[in-house]
Amino acid sequence: VVLAEVVAVDIGGTSIKASLVGPRGLPSAPVRLPTPVGGGPAAIVDAVARVVGTLRTPGTGAVGCAVPGVVEPGTGVVRRAANLGIVDDLPLGPVLADRLGLPVTVEHDVRAACRAESELGAARSVGDAVVVVAGTGLAAGLLVGGRVVTGTRGAAGEFGHVPVVPGGEPCACGQRGCAEAYASAGGLRRRYRDRSGPDRSGPAPSAPGPTAAELVSRLDDDPLARALWAEACVALGRALVATTALLDPAVIVLAGGLSLAGPLLADPVRAALADGLAWREPPPVVLSAFGDRAGVVGAGLVARDPLRTAERRVVSRCG
Ligand SMILES: [Zn+2]
């Protein structure tokens, strides 16, 4: 049985990335468009339906969506996705399936990325791994005993809200000192903006602050960028100390937009992790095989789940 092509969509807090994925699971270069966060859930559904429409071919058999939020397993209902402005249940899978006439599977973006690394990427052939996705926000996919952990309420892997600075900066989640407040593109942008106004006692400057890529490009000649990046790497390393103590992973994979910095991220994070572990060797810290495309690759894998189920039904009927 030949597996069809699928369309994979990673709906991020900043951009939507979509690719046509062939039978081997590797996506074409993604189409990127800004996420219409201000337009509410309907605008996001429209944008996804439109981009799938431009990519699909007559051979397209299914669609997979990766979403940064709480996804009800098996139903395609997004319970909550703060970075997308979704605060009430949104039946994203059923609504898109209706519009597109294709099966649509929805998965938490970080669990999708974890699956991508586990099946095709940097965590292949290991049963225990941590896949950190540092983008607009910060989370981690936890592979334990060969399975991606979901938790009781689908909220496992909220790595970004591990407190790493006692009494530290406020986080959007309501806690203080969370890793995400320091080691995410959103956190870096906010911290840079708060510290760089012409008069820091005055009102906050209106400029949105640099993107992660802009900040990294300034590391050589901007002391503030350098200081905030170093703090981000230490925060990430501290959160990984806690994770390593709890899970003893074979490998830690760094993915998401921040991982595009390469060794500028991996080297200081490795050092911070080693610094925090007195009693054991740190697990290896490697860069994602897919960078900021791990979510798209994972969405392509979950898209195939209903096709595989249908295939098994055909096989068992024939057998
Ligand atoms: Zn938090």
CSV table of C-alpha atoms and ligand atoms in Angstrom, one decimal:
chain,number,residue,atom,x,y,z
A,1,VAL,CA,0.0,0.0,0.0
A,2,VAL,CA,1.4,3.4,-1.0
A,3,LEU,CA,1.0,6.1,1.6
A,4,ALA,CA,-0.4,9.3,0.2
A,5,GLU,CA,1.2,12.7,0.4
A,6,VAL,CA,0.0,14.8,3.3
A,7,VAL,CA,0.0,18.5,4.1
A,8,ALA,CA,1.7,19.4,7.4
A,9,VAL,CA,0.9,22.7,9.2
A,10,ASP,CA,2.7,24.1,12.2
A,11,ILE,CA,0.6,26.9,13.7
A,12,GLY,CA,3.1,29.0,15.7
A,13,GLY,CA,2.5,32.1,17.8
A,14,THR,CA,4.4,34.2,15.3
A,15,SER,CA,4.1,32.3,12.0
A,16,ILE,CA,2.3,29.5,10.3
A,17,LYS,CA,4.6,27.0,8.4
A,18,ALA,CA,3.1,24.6,6.0
A,19,SER,CA,4.6,21.9,3.8
A,20,LEU,CA,3.7,19.1,1.4
A,21,VAL,CA,5.2,15.9,2.8
A,22,GLY,CA,6.0,12.9,0.6
A,23,PRO,CA,5.8,9.2,1.7
A,24,ARG,CA,9.3,9.3,3.3
A,25,GLY,CA,8.1,11.9,5.9
A,26,LEU,CA,10.4,14.7,4.9
A,27,PRO,CA,8.7,18.0,4.1
A,28,SER,CA,9.3,20.4,1.2
A,29,ALA,CA,10.6,23.8,2.1
A,30,PRO,CA,7.8,25.3,4.2
A,31,VAL,CA,5.6,28.1,3.1
A,32,ARG,CA,5.5,30.7,5.9
A,33,LEU,CA,2.9,33.3,6.6
A,34,PRO,CA,2.3,35.5,9.7
A,35,THR,CA,-0.2,34.0,12.2
A,36,PRO,CA,-3.3,36.3,12.3
A,37,VAL,CA,-3.4,36.2,16.1
A,38,GLY,CA,-5.4,39.5,16.4
A,39,GLY,CA,-8.2,38.1,14.2
A,40,GLY,CA,-9.4,35.5,16.6
A,41,PRO,CA,-9.9,31.7,16.0
A,42,ALA,CA,-11.9,32.2,12.7
A,43,ALA,CA,-9.0,34.0,11.1
A,44,ILE,CA,-6.6,31.3,12.1
A,45,VAL,CA,-8.9,28.6,10.7
A,46,ASP,CA,-9.2,30.6,7.4
A,47,ALA,CA,-5.4,31.1,7.1
A,48,VAL,CA,-4.8,27.3,7.6
A,49,ALA,CA,-7.5,26.3,5.2
A,50,ARG,CA,-6.1,28.7,2.6
A,51,VAL,CA,-2.5,27.6,2.9
A,52,VAL,CA,-3.5,23.9,2.7
A,53,GLY,CA,-5.6,24.8,-0.4
A,54,THR,CA,-2.5,26.2,-2.1
A,55,LEU,CA,-0.3,23.2,-1.3
A,56,ARG,CA,-2.5,20.1,-1.7
A,57,THR,CA,-2.3,18.0,-4.8
A,58,PRO,CA,-4.7,15.4,-6.1
A,59,GLY,CA,-2.6,12.8,-4.2
A,60,THR,CA,-3.0,14.5,-0.8
A,61,GLY,CA,-4.6,12.1,1.6
A,62,ALA,CA,-4.6,13.9,5.0
A,63,VAL,CA,-3.6,17.0,6.9
A,64,GLY,CA,-1.7,17.3,10.2
A,65,CYS,CA,-1.7,20.4,12.4
A,66,ALA,CA,0.7,21.2,15.3
A,67,VAL,CA,-0.7,23.7,17.7
A,68,PRO,CA,0.9,25.4,20.7
A,69,GLY,CA,-1.8,24.6,23.2
A,70,VAL,CA,-3.8,22.0,25.1
A,71,VAL,CA,-5.2,19.6,22.6
A,72,GLU,CA,-7.9,17.0,23.5
A,73,PRO,CA,-6.4,13.6,22.5
A,74,GLY,CA,-8.2,12.0,19.6
A,75,THR,CA,-10.8,14.7,18.9
A,76,GLY,CA,-8.9,17.6,17.3
A,77,VAL,CA,-10.4,20.0,19.8
A,78,VAL,CA,-8.0,22.7,21.0
A,79,ARG,CA,-8.9,23.5,24.6
A,80,ARG,CA,-6.7,26.5,25.0
A,81,ALA,CA,-3.8,28.1,23.1
A,82,ALA,CA,-2.9,31.4,24.7
A,83,ASN,CA,-0.3,32.3,22.1
A,84,LEU,CA,-3.0,32.0,19.4
A,85,GLY,CA,-5.7,33.9,21.3
A,86,ILE,CA,-7.7,30.6,21.7
A,87,VAL,CA,-9.2,30.6,25.2
A,88,ASP,CA,-12.4,28.5,24.6
A,89,ASP,CA,-12.7,25.1,23.0
A,90,LEU,CA,-12.0,25.3,19.2
A,91,PRO,CA,-12.9,22.1,17.2
A,92,LEU,CA,-10.0,22.9,14.8
A,93,GLY,CA,-9.7,19.3,13.5
A,94,PRO,CA,-13.5,18.8,12.7
A,95,VAL,CA,-13.9,22.3,11.3
A,96,LEU,CA,-10.9,22.0,8.9
A,97,ALA,CA,-11.9,18.4,7.9
A,98,ASP,CA,-15.3,19.8,6.9
A,99,ARG,CA,-13.8,22.6,4.9
A,100,LEU,CA,-11.1,20.6,3.2
A,101,GLY,CA,-12.8,17.2,2.8
A,102,LEU,CA,-9.7,15.5,4.2
A,103,PRO,CA,-9.0,13.8,7.5
A,104,VAL,CA,-7.3,16.3,9.8
A,105,THR,CA,-5.3,15.3,12.9
A,106,VAL,CA,-4.3,17.9,15.5
A,107,GLU,CA,-1.4,17.5,18.0
A,108,HIS,CA,0.4,19.6,20.6
A,109,ASP,CA,3.3,21.2,18.7
A,110,VAL,CA,6.0,20.2,21.1
A,111,ARG,CA,4.8,16.6,21.2
A,112,ALA,CA,4.7,16.6,17.4
A,113,ALA,CA,8.3,17.9,17.4
A,114,CYS,CA,9.3,15.2,19.9
A,115,ARG,CA,7.8,12.6,17.6
A,116,ALA,CA,9.8,14.0,14.6
A,117,GLU,CA,13.1,13.8,16.5
A,118,SER,CA,12.3,10.4,17.8
A,119,GLU,CA,11.2,8.8,14.5
A,120,LEU,CA,13.4,10.7,12.0
A,121,GLY,CA,15.8,13.0,13.8
A,122,ALA,CA,18.3,13.5,16.6
A,123,ALA,CA,16.6,11.1,19.1
A,124,ARG,CA,16.3,8.1,16.7
A,125,SER,CA,16.9,4.7,18.3
A,126,VAL,CA,16.7,5.9,21.9
A,127,GLY,CA,13.8,5.3,24.3
A,128,ASP,CA,14.3,8.3,26.6
A,129,ALA,CA,14.9,11.8,25.3
A,130,VAL,CA,14.0,15.4,26.0
A,131,VAL,CA,13.2,17.6,23.0
A,132,VAL,CA,13.3,21.2,24.0
A,133,VAL,CA,11.4,23.6,21.7
A,134,ALA,CA,12.5,27.2,22.3
A,135,GLY,CA,10.5,29.5,20.0
A,136,THR,CA,8.1,32.2,20.9
A,137,GLY,CA,7.5,30.1,24.1
A,138,LEU,CA,9.4,27.3,25.7
A,139,ALA,CA,8.3,23.7,26.2
A,140,ALA,CA,9.7,20.2,26.0
A,141,GLY,CA,8.6,16.9,24.6
A,142,LEU,CA,9.4,14.1,27.0
A,143,LEU,CA,10.1,10.7,25.5
A,144,VAL,CA,10.0,8.1,28.3
A,145,GLY,CA,10.3,4.4,27.6
A,146,GLY,CA,9.6,5.0,23.9
A,147,ARG,CA,6.4,6.9,24.4
A,148,VAL,CA,5.8,10.7,24.3
A,149,VAL,CA,4.3,11.6,27.7
A,150,THR,CA,1.1,13.5,27.7
A,151,GLY,CA,0.2,13.7,31.4
A,152,THR,CA,-3.2,13.5,33.1
A,153,ARG,CA,-4.5,16.7,31.6
A,154,GLY,CA,-2.4,16.8,28.4
A,155,ALA,CA,-0.2,19.3,30.1
A,156,ALA,CA,3.1,17.3,30.5
A,157,GLY,CA,6.2,19.0,29.1
A,158,GLU,CA,5.5,22.5,30.3
A,159,PHE,CA,9.2,22.8,30.7
A,160,GLY,CA,9.1,26.6,30.3
A,161,HIS,CA,7.3,27.0,33.6
A,162,VAL,CA,9.9,25.2,35.6
A,163,PRO,CA,11.1,28.0,38.0
A,164,VAL,CA,14.8,28.7,37.6
A,165,VAL,CA,15.2,32.1,39.3
A,166,PRO,CA,13.7,32.3,42.8
A,167,GLY,CA,11.5,35.5,42.9
A,168,GLY,CA,12.6,36.3,39.4
A,169,GLU,CA,10.8,38.0,36.6
A,170,PRO,CA,7.0,37.6,36.2
A,171,CYS,CA,5.9,35.1,33.6
A,172,ALA,CA,2.7,35.2,31.6
A,173,CYS,CA,1.6,32.1,33.4
A,174,GLY,CA,1.3,33.9,36.7
A,175,GLN,CA,4.5,32.5,38.4
A,176,ARG,CA,7.8,34.2,38.8
A,177,GLY,CA,11.3,33.2,37.6
A,178,CYS,CA,10.1,30.7,35.0
A,179,ALA,CA,12.6,29.5,32.4
A,180,GLU,CA,10.3,30.8,29.6
A,181,ALA,CA,10.6,34.4,30.9
A,182,TYR,CA,14.3,34.2,30.1
A,183,ALA,CA,14.9,31.5,27.5
A,184,SER,CA,12.3,32.1,24.8
A,185,ALA,CA,12.1,34.5,21.9
A,186,GLY,CA,9.2,36.2,23.6
A,187,GLY,CA,11.0,36.5,26.9
A,188,LEU,CA,14.2,37.8,25.2
A,189,ARG,CA,12.3,40.3,23.2
A,190,ARG,CA,10.5,41.6,26.3
A,191,ARG,CA,13.6,41.7,28.4
A,192,TYR,CA,15.6,43.6,25.7
A,193,ARG,CA,12.8,46.1,25.3
A,194,ASP,CA,12.4,46.7,29.0
A,195,ARG,CA,16.1,47.4,29.4
A,196,SER,CA,16.9,49.4,26.4
A,197,GLY,CA,14.5,52.5,26.4
A,198,PRO,CA,16.2,56.0,26.3
A,199,ASP,CA,14.9,56.6,29.8
A,200,ARG,CA,14.2,53.3,31.7
A,201,SER,CA,12.2,55.0,34.4
A,202,GLY,CA,9.7,56.4,31.8
A,203,PRO,CA,7.0,54.5,30.0
A,204,ALA,CA,8.0,51.3,28.2
A,205,PRO,CA,9.2,52.1,24.7
A,206,SER,CA,6.7,51.1,22.0
A,207,ALA,CA,9.2,49.3,19.7
A,208,PRO,CA,8.5,45.5,20.0
A,209,GLY,CA,12.2,44.6,20.7
A,210,PRO,CA,14.4,42.4,18.5
A,211,THR,CA,13.5,38.9,17.2
A,212,ALA,CA,15.7,36.1,18.4
A,213,ALA,CA,17.6,36.1,15.1
A,214,GLU,CA,18.3,39.9,15.4
A,215,LEU,CA,19.5,39.5,18.9
A,216,VAL,CA,21.8,36.7,18.0
A,217,SER,CA,23.2,38.8,15.1
A,218,ARG,CA,24.1,41.5,17.6
A,219,LEU,CA,26.0,39.3,20.1
A,220,ASP,CA,29.4,40.6,19.0
A,221,ASP,CA,28.8,44.3,19.5
A,222,ASP,CA,25.8,44.7,21.7
A,223,PRO,CA,26.6,44.1,25.4
A,224,LEU,CA,22.9,44.0,26.4
A,225,ALA,CA,22.1,41.3,23.8
A,226,ARG,CA,25.1,39.4,25.0
A,227,ALA,CA,24.1,39.6,28.6
A,228,LEU,CA,20.5,38.6,28.0
A,229,TRP,CA,21.6,35.7,25.7
A,230,ALA,CA,24.0,34.4,28.4
A,231,GLU,CA,21.2,34.6,31.0
A,232,ALA,CA,18.9,32.7,28.6
A,233,CYS,CA,21.4,29.9,28.2
A,234,VAL,CA,21.9,29.6,32.0
A,235,ALA,CA,18.1,29.5,32.6
A,236,LEU,CA,17.7,26.8,30.0
A,237,GLY,CA,20.6,24.8,31.6
A,238,ARG,CA,19.1,25.1,35.0
A,239,ALA,CA,15.7,23.8,33.8
A,240,LEU,CA,17.6,20.9,32.1
A,241,VAL,CA,19.3,20.1,35.4
A,242,ALA,CA,15.9,19.5,37.0
A,243,THR,CA,14.7,17.5,33.9
A,244,THR,CA,17.9,15.4,33.9
A,245,ALA,CA,17.5,14.6,37.6
A,246,LEU,CA,13.9,13.4,37.0
A,247,LEU,CA,14.2,11.6,33.7
A,248,ASP,CA,17.8,10.5,33.0
A,249,PRO,CA,17.4,11.0,29.2
A,250,ALA,CA,19.8,9.4,26.7
A,251,VAL,CA,19.9,12.7,24.8
A,252,ILE,CA,18.6,16.3,25.0
A,253,VAL,CA,17.7,17.8,21.7
A,254,LEU,CA,17.5,21.6,21.2
A,255,ALA,CA,14.9,22.6,18.6
A,256,GLY,CA,12.8,25.7,17.7
A,257,GLY,CA,13.8,29.1,16.5
A,258,LEU,CA,16.5,29.7,19.1
A,259,SER,CA,18.2,26.5,18.1
A,260,LEU,CA,19.1,28.1,14.7
A,261,ALA,CA,21.8,29.9,16.7
A,262,GLY,CA,23.6,26.5,16.7
A,263,PRO,CA,26.7,26.3,18.9
A,264,LEU,CA,26.0,29.8,20.2
A,265,LEU,CA,23.1,28.2,22.0
A,266,ALA,CA,24.3,24.6,22.5
A,267,ASP,CA,27.7,25.3,23.9
A,268,PRO,CA,26.7,27.6,26.8
A,269,VAL,CA,23.6,25.4,27.6
A,270,ARG,CA,25.9,22.4,27.8
A,271,ALA,CA,28.2,24.3,30.2
A,272,ALA,CA,25.3,25.4,32.4
A,273,LEU,CA,23.9,21.9,32.6
A,274,ALA,CA,27.3,20.4,33.5
A,275,ASP,CA,27.7,23.2,36.1
A,276,GLY,CA,24.5,22.3,37.8
A,277,LEU,CA,25.1,18.5,38.0
A,278,ALA,CA,27.7,17.6,40.6
A,279,TRP,CA,27.0,13.9,40.9
A,280,ARG,CA,26.6,12.6,37.4
A,281,GLU,CA,27.8,13.1,33.8
A,282,PRO,CA,25.4,15.3,31.9
A,283,PRO,CA,23.5,13.7,29.0
A,284,PRO,CA,24.6,14.8,25.6
A,285,VAL,CA,23.0,18.0,24.3
A,286,VAL,CA,22.6,18.1,20.5
A,287,LEU,CA,20.9,20.4,18.0
A,288,SER,CA,17.7,19.3,16.3
A,289,ALA,CA,17.9,17.7,12.9
A,290,PHE,CA,15.1,20.0,11.8
A,291,GLY,CA,15.7,23.4,13.5
A,292,ASP,CA,12.5,25.4,13.6
A,293,ARG,CA,10.9,22.8,11.3
A,294,ALA,CA,10.6,20.0,13.8
A,295,GLY,CA,6.9,20.9,14.3
A,296,VAL,CA,6.2,20.7,10.6
A,297,VAL,CA,7.9,17.3,10.3
A,298,GLY,CA,5.9,16.1,13.4
A,299,ALA,CA,2.7,17.4,11.9
A,300,GLY,CA,3.4,15.4,8.8
A,301,LEU,CA,3.8,12.2,10.9
A,302,VAL,CA,0.6,12.7,12.9
A,303,ALA,CA,-1.3,13.4,9.6
A,304,ARG,CA,-0.6,9.8,8.6
A,305,ASP,CA,-2.1,8.3,11.7
A,306,PRO,CA,-5.6,8.0,10.3
A,307,LEU,CA,-4.2,6.7,7.0
A,308,ARG,CA,-2.3,4.0,8.9
A,309,THR,CA,-5.4,3.0,10.8
A,310,ALA,CA,-7.4,2.8,7.6
A,311,GLU,CA,-4.6,0.7,6.0
A,312,ARG,CA,-4.6,-1.7,9.0
A,313,ARG,CA,-8.3,-2.1,8.5
A,314,VAL,CA,-7.8,-2.9,4.8
A,315,VAL,CA,-5.0,-5.3,5.6
A,316,SER,CA,-7.0,-7.1,8.3
A,317,ARG,CA,-10.1,-7.3,6.0
A,318,CYS,CA,-7.9,-8.8,3.3
A,319,GLY,CA,-6.0,-11.1,5.6
B,1,ZN,ZN,5.6,30.5,33.7
